[in-house]
Amino acid sequence: MGRIFYAHVFRNAILLVVAGFPQAFLGMFFSSSLLIEIVFSLDGLGLLGYESIVSRDYPVVFGSLYIFTLLGLVASLISDLLCVVIDPRIDFEKR
């Protein structure tokens, strides 16, 4: 029973979780970090981005957006690689 569950149900169900996790995690992480840093006056990347937007410090805004985008791309890449490991039927090299 456990082997059938893992081979047929779990493998197909976990693909949805692995594919959607990076976007959900990063959105929740950045919005909650901004909220927590503003409420508790903590220094961090979210507060730095917020204060730079308010004070119109554009190089800092672009730098923080660059870091957030880079983290999102790395998380998506890891998610895609995990999808291939979980389900070998997925092949990114097919043309």
N, CA and C atoms as an extended XYZ file, in Angstrom:
285
Properties=species:S:1:pos:R:3:atomname:S:1:resname:S:1:resid:I:1 pbc="F F F"
N         0.823       -1.192        0.000 N   MET     1
C         0.000        0.000        0.000 CA  MET     1
C         0.866        1.254        0.000 C   MET     1
N         1.888        1.280        0.820 N   GLY     2
C         2.750        2.450        0.902 CA  GLY     2
C         3.532        2.682       -0.376 C   GLY     2
N         3.977        1.594       -0.999 N   ARG     3
C         4.729        1.744       -2.247 CA  ARG     3
C         3.835        2.248       -3.369 C   ARG     3
N         2.617        1.767       -3.436 N   ILE     4
C         1.670        2.237       -4.454 CA  ILE     4
C         1.346        3.703       -4.207 C   ILE     4
N         1.157        4.042       -2.959 N   PHE     5
C         0.856        5.432       -2.621 CA  PHE     5
C         2.002        6.350       -3.038 C   PHE     5
N         3.235        5.938       -2.747 N   TYR     6
C         4.379        6.778       -3.098 CA  TYR     6
C         4.570        6.860       -4.609 C   TYR     6
N         4.462        5.734       -5.291 N   ALA     7
C         4.764        5.699       -6.724 CA  ALA     7
C         3.714        6.414       -7.562 C   ALA     7
N         2.468        6.372       -7.158 N   HIS     8
C         1.416        6.904       -8.022 CA  HIS     8
C         0.785        8.196       -7.505 C   HIS     8
N         0.525        8.276       -6.234 N   VAL     9
C        -0.188        9.433       -5.697 CA  VAL     9
C         0.786       10.525       -5.256 C   VAL     9
N         1.733       10.154       -4.443 N   PHE    10
C         2.639       11.146       -3.860 CA  PHE    10
C         3.467       11.856       -4.921 C   PHE    10
N         3.980       11.101       -5.890 N   ARG    11
C         4.834       11.694       -6.915 CA  ARG    11
C         4.079       12.728       -7.742 C   ARG    11
N         2.831       12.457       -8.085 N   ASN    12
C         2.048       13.416       -8.863 CA  ASN    12
C         1.587       14.601       -8.016 C   ASN    12
N         1.312       14.367       -6.752 N   ALA    13
C         0.835       15.447       -5.891 CA  ALA    13
C         1.966       16.380       -5.478 C   ALA    13
N         3.149       15.834       -5.261 N   ILE    14
C         4.252       16.669       -4.787 CA  ILE    14
C         4.761       17.602       -5.878 C   ILE    14
N         4.523       17.269       -7.142 N   LEU    15
C         4.959       18.144       -8.230 CA  LEU    15
C         4.280       19.505       -8.162 C   LEU    15
N         3.009       19.518       -7.808 N   LEU    16
C         2.300       20.791       -7.679 CA  LEU    16
C         2.854       21.623       -6.530 C   LEU    16
N         3.200       20.956       -5.458 N   VAL    17
C         3.753       21.665       -4.301 CA  VAL    17
C         5.134       22.224       -4.632 C   VAL    17
N         5.961       21.417       -5.272 N   VAL    18
C         7.319       21.853       -5.608 CA  VAL    18
C         7.295       22.974       -6.637 C   VAL    18
N         6.376       22.916       -7.590 N   ALA    19
C         6.317       23.942       -8.631 CA  ALA    19
C         5.789       25.273       -8.091 C   ALA    19
N         4.861       25.251       -7.152 N   GLY    20
C         4.270       26.486       -6.650 CA  GLY    20
C         4.907       27.035       -5.397 C   GLY    20
N         5.763       26.261       -4.752 N   PHE    21
C         6.346       26.681       -3.482 CA  PHE    21
C         7.232       27.916       -3.584 C   PHE    21
N         8.129       28.021       -4.563 N   PRO    22
C         9.013       29.207       -4.572 CA  PRO    22
C         8.264       30.524       -4.676 C   PRO    22
N         7.263       30.593       -5.524 N   GLN    23
C         6.530       31.846       -5.672 CA  GLN    23
C         5.759       32.180       -4.399 C   GLN    23
N         5.125       31.193       -3.810 N   ALA    24
C         4.365       31.436       -2.584 CA  ALA    24
C         5.292       31.811       -1.429 C   ALA    24
N         6.406       31.100       -1.309 N   PHE    25
C         7.334       31.369       -0.215 CA  PHE    25
C         7.966       32.744       -0.344 C   PHE    25
N         8.435       33.087       -1.539 N   LEU    26
C         9.103       34.376       -1.707 CA  LEU    26
C         8.140       35.541       -1.514 C   LEU    26
N         6.923       35.412       -2.011 N   GLY    27
C         5.942       36.472       -1.794 CA  GLY    27
C         5.621       36.660       -0.327 C   GLY    27
N         5.433       35.555        0.368 N   MET    28
C         5.134       35.624        1.791 CA  MET    28
C         6.350       36.122        2.583 C   MET    28
N         7.521       35.686        2.196 N   PHE    29
C         8.748       36.083        2.895 CA  PHE    29
C         9.006       37.580        2.775 C   PHE    29
N         8.893       38.125        1.582 N   PHE    30
C         9.206       39.537        1.388 CA  PHE    30
C         8.143       40.444        1.985 C   PHE    30
N         6.884       40.092        1.834 N   SER    31
C         5.841       40.951        2.397 CA  SER    31
C         5.854       40.902        3.925 C   SER    31
N         6.079       39.728        4.491 N   SER    32
C         6.103       39.649        5.955 CA  SER    32
C         7.369       40.289        6.518 C   SER    32
N         8.490       40.173        5.806 N   SER    33
C         9.705       40.817        6.321 CA  SER    33
C         9.557       42.331        6.311 C   SER    33
N         8.936       42.871        5.278 N   LEU    34
C         8.707       44.315        5.230 CA  LEU    34
C         7.801       44.748        6.375 C   LEU    34
N         6.726       44.014        6.602 N   LEU    35
C         5.791       44.354        7.669 CA  LEU    35
C         6.456       44.263        9.041 C   LEU    35
N         7.176       43.196        9.294 N   ILE    36
C         7.817       43.009       10.595 CA  ILE    36
C         8.900       44.058       10.824 C   ILE    36
N         9.664       44.372        9.781 N   GLU    37
C        10.731       45.361        9.944 CA  GLU    37
C        10.176       46.759       10.187 C   GLU    37
N         9.056       47.099        9.580 N   ILE    38
C         8.464       48.421        9.808 CA  ILE    38
C         7.841       48.500       11.199 C   ILE    38
N         7.113       47.468       11.604 N   VAL    39
C         6.424       47.497       12.895 CA  VAL    39
C         7.418       47.506       14.055 C   VAL    39
N         8.454       46.667       13.986 N   PHE    40
C         9.380       46.543       15.105 CA  PHE    40
C        10.657       47.360       14.928 C   PHE    40
N        10.740       48.189       13.903 N   SER    41
C        11.898       49.049       13.621 CA  SER    41
C        13.203       48.260       13.564 C   SER    41
N        13.166       47.155       12.864 N   LEU    42
C        14.359       46.344       12.660 CA  LEU    42
C        15.027       46.753       11.355 C   LEU    42
N        16.346       46.658       11.315 N   ASP    43
C        17.060       46.962       10.082 CA  ASP    43
C        17.136       45.702        9.229 C   ASP    43
N        16.739       45.828        7.987 N   GLY    44
C        16.784       44.700        7.081 CA  GLY    44
C        16.575       45.150        5.650 C   GLY    44
N        16.545       44.192        4.751 N   LEU    45
C        16.427       44.506        3.334 CA  LEU    45
C        15.047       45.037        2.982 C   LEU    45
N        14.014       44.567        3.646 N   GLY    46
C        12.672       45.080        3.387 CA  GLY    46
C        12.522       46.534        3.794 C   GLY    46
N        13.013       46.862        4.963 N   LEU    47
C        12.956       48.254        5.432 CA  LEU    47
C        13.848       49.156        4.582 C   LEU    47
N        14.989       48.642        4.165 N   LEU    48
C        15.870       49.415        3.294 CA  LEU    48
C        15.175       49.735        1.973 C   LEU    48
N        14.498       48.742        1.394 N   GLY    49
C        13.769       48.984        0.156 CA  GLY    49
C        12.635       49.968        0.343 C   GLY    49
N        11.913       49.836        1.439 N   TYR    50
C        10.797       50.745        1.712 CA  TYR    50
C        11.286       52.179        1.904 C   TYR    50
N        12.314       52.356        2.718 N   GLU    51
C        12.827       53.711        2.965 CA  GLU    51
C        13.449       54.321        1.716 C   GLU    51
N        14.051       53.493        0.877 N   SER    52
C        14.634       54.032       -0.353 CA  SER    52
C        13.550       54.428       -1.349 C   SER    52
N        12.422       53.747       -1.349 N   ILE    53
C        11.302       54.150       -2.208 CA  ILE    53
C        10.724       55.471       -1.714 C   ILE    53
N        10.554       55.594       -0.398 N   VAL    54
C         9.990       56.822        0.167 CA  VAL    54
C        10.917       58.012       -0.083 C   VAL    54
N        12.224       57.806        0.054 N   SER    55
C        13.172       58.911       -0.128 CA  SER    55
C        13.667       59.042       -1.571 C   SER    55
N        13.120       58.247       -2.469 N   ARG    56
C        13.453       58.280       -3.905 CA  ARG    56
C        14.940       58.077       -4.166 C   ARG    56
N        15.495       57.100       -3.501 N   ASP    57
C        16.893       56.716       -3.706 CA  ASP    57
C        16.908       55.556       -4.706 C   ASP    57
N        16.913       55.894       -5.972 N   TYR    58
C        16.692       54.908       -7.029 CA  TYR    58
C        17.779       53.843       -7.153 C   TYR    58
N        19.053       54.143       -6.982 N   PRO    59
C        20.036       53.053       -7.046 CA  PRO    59
C        19.812       51.981       -5.981 C   PRO    59
N        19.418       52.388       -4.797 N   VAL    60
C        19.150       51.409       -3.735 CA  VAL    60
C        17.888       50.615       -4.059 C   VAL    60
N        16.873       51.260       -4.632 N   VAL    61
C        15.647       50.564       -5.036 CA  VAL    61
C        15.981       49.499       -6.072 C   VAL    61
N        16.777       49.871       -7.072 N   PHE    62
C        17.136       48.910       -8.114 CA  PHE    62
C        18.002       47.787       -7.559 C   PHE    62
N        18.877       48.109       -6.617 N   GLY    63
C        19.700       47.076       -5.997 CA  GLY    63
C        18.882       46.078       -5.200 C   GLY    63
N        17.917       46.565       -4.425 N   SER    64
C        17.074       45.649       -3.646 CA  SER    64
C        16.164       44.840       -4.561 C   SER    64
N        15.658       45.456       -5.620 N   LEU    65
C        14.861       44.695       -6.587 CA  LEU    65
C        15.703       43.638       -7.290 C   LEU    65
N        16.954       43.965       -7.560 N   TYR    66
C        17.859       43.005       -8.181 CA  TYR    66
C        18.070       41.799       -7.270 C   TYR    66
N        18.277       42.038       -5.993 N   ILE    67
C        18.486       40.938       -5.048 CA  ILE    67
C        17.231       40.082       -4.934 C   ILE    67
N        16.057       40.715       -4.823 N   PHE    68
C        14.812       39.959       -4.736 CA  PHE    68
C        14.577       39.139       -6.002 C   PHE    68
N        14.860       39.718       -7.162 N   THR    69
C        14.677       39.006       -8.422 CA  THR    69
C        15.656       37.852       -8.542 C   THR    69
N        16.880       38.062       -8.128 N   LEU    70
C        17.876       36.999       -8.176 CA  LEU    70
C        17.478       35.835       -7.272 C   LEU    70
N        16.974       36.136       -6.091 N   LEU    71
C        16.503       35.075       -5.197 CA  LEU    71
C        15.329       34.317       -5.810 C   LEU    71
N        14.428       35.035       -6.475 N   GLY    72
C        13.299       34.387       -7.130 CA  GLY    72
C        13.733       33.480       -8.261 C   GLY    72
N        14.703       33.919       -9.049 N   LEU    73
C        15.196       33.086      -10.149 CA  LEU    73
C        15.908       31.842       -9.641 C   LEU    73
N        16.695       31.989       -8.597 N   VAL    74
C        17.388       30.834       -8.024 CA  VAL    74
C        16.381       29.843       -7.442 C   VAL    74
N        15.357       30.343       -6.773 N   ALA    75
C        14.329       29.461       -6.213 CA  ALA    75
C        13.565       28.745       -7.323 C   ALA    75
N        13.276       29.418       -8.416 N   SER    76
C        12.587       28.776       -9.534 CA  SER    76
C        13.468       27.724      -10.197 C   SER    76
N        14.753       27.998      -10.311 N   LEU    77
C        15.676       27.021      -10.883 CA  LEU    77
C        15.756       25.774      -10.015 C   LEU    77
N        15.854       25.957       -8.713 N   ILE    78
C        15.890       24.814       -7.799 CA  ILE    78
C        14.586       24.034       -7.877 C   ILE    78
N        13.469       24.731       -7.995 N   SER    79
C        12.173       24.077       -8.126 CA  SER    79
C        12.107       23.235       -9.396 C   SER    79
N        12.598       23.770      -10.504 N   ASP    80
C        12.596       23.011      -11.753 CA  ASP    80
C        13.492       21.787      -11.666 C   ASP    80
N        14.637       21.931      -11.041 N   LEU    81
C        15.530       20.784      -10.896 CA  LEU    81
C        14.933       19.722       -9.981 C   LEU    81
N        14.230       20.138       -8.944 N   LEU    82
C        13.570       19.169       -8.067 CA  LEU    82
C        12.440       18.440       -8.784 C   LEU    82
N        11.754       19.128       -9.679 N   CYS    83
C        10.699       18.467      -10.458 CA  CYS    83
C        11.276       17.350      -11.310 C   CYS    83
N        12.453       17.556      -11.881 N   VAL    84
C        13.097       16.523      -12.695 CA  VAL    84
C        13.539       15.357      -11.821 C   VAL    84
N        14.029       15.643      -10.623 N   VAL    85
C        14.464       14.576       -9.725 CA  VAL    85
C        13.268       13.758       -9.249 C   VAL    85
N        12.165       14.424       -8.932 N   ILE    86
C        10.987       13.727       -8.419 CA  ILE    86
C        10.324       12.893       -9.502 C   ILE    86
N        10.171       13.457      -10.693 N   ASP    87
C         9.488       12.759      -11.782 CA  ASP    87
C        10.402       12.722      -13.001 C   ASP    87
N        11.035       11.585      -13.271 N   PRO    88
C        11.966       11.507      -14.397 CA  PRO    88
C        11.291       11.641      -15.766 C   PRO    88
N         9.977       11.582      -15.827 N   ARG    89
C         9.290       11.754      -17.113 CA  ARG    89
C         9.396       13.185      -17.613 C   ARG    89
N         9.655       14.122      -16.723 N   ILE    90
C         9.822       15.518      -17.118 CA  ILE    90
C        11.211       15.668      -17.722 C   ILE    90
N        11.250       16.157      -18.952 N   ASP    91
C        12.515       16.316      -19.652 CA  ASP    91
C        12.554       17.696      -20.285 C   ASP    91
N        13.471       18.523      -19.826 N   PHE    92
C        13.581       19.876      -20.355 CA  PHE    92
C        14.386       19.930      -21.645 C   PHE    92
N        15.021       18.826      -22.035 N   GLU    93
C        15.855       18.832      -23.229 CA  GLU    93
C        15.116       18.382      -24.478 C   GLU    93
N        13.884       17.943      -24.362 N   LYS    94
C        13.116       17.579      -25.553 CA  LYS    94
C        12.834       18.817      -26.360 C   LYS    94
N        12.851       18.662      -27.664 N   ARG    95
C        12.585       19.806      -28.546 CA  ARG    95
C        11.317       19.585      -29.302 C   ARG    95
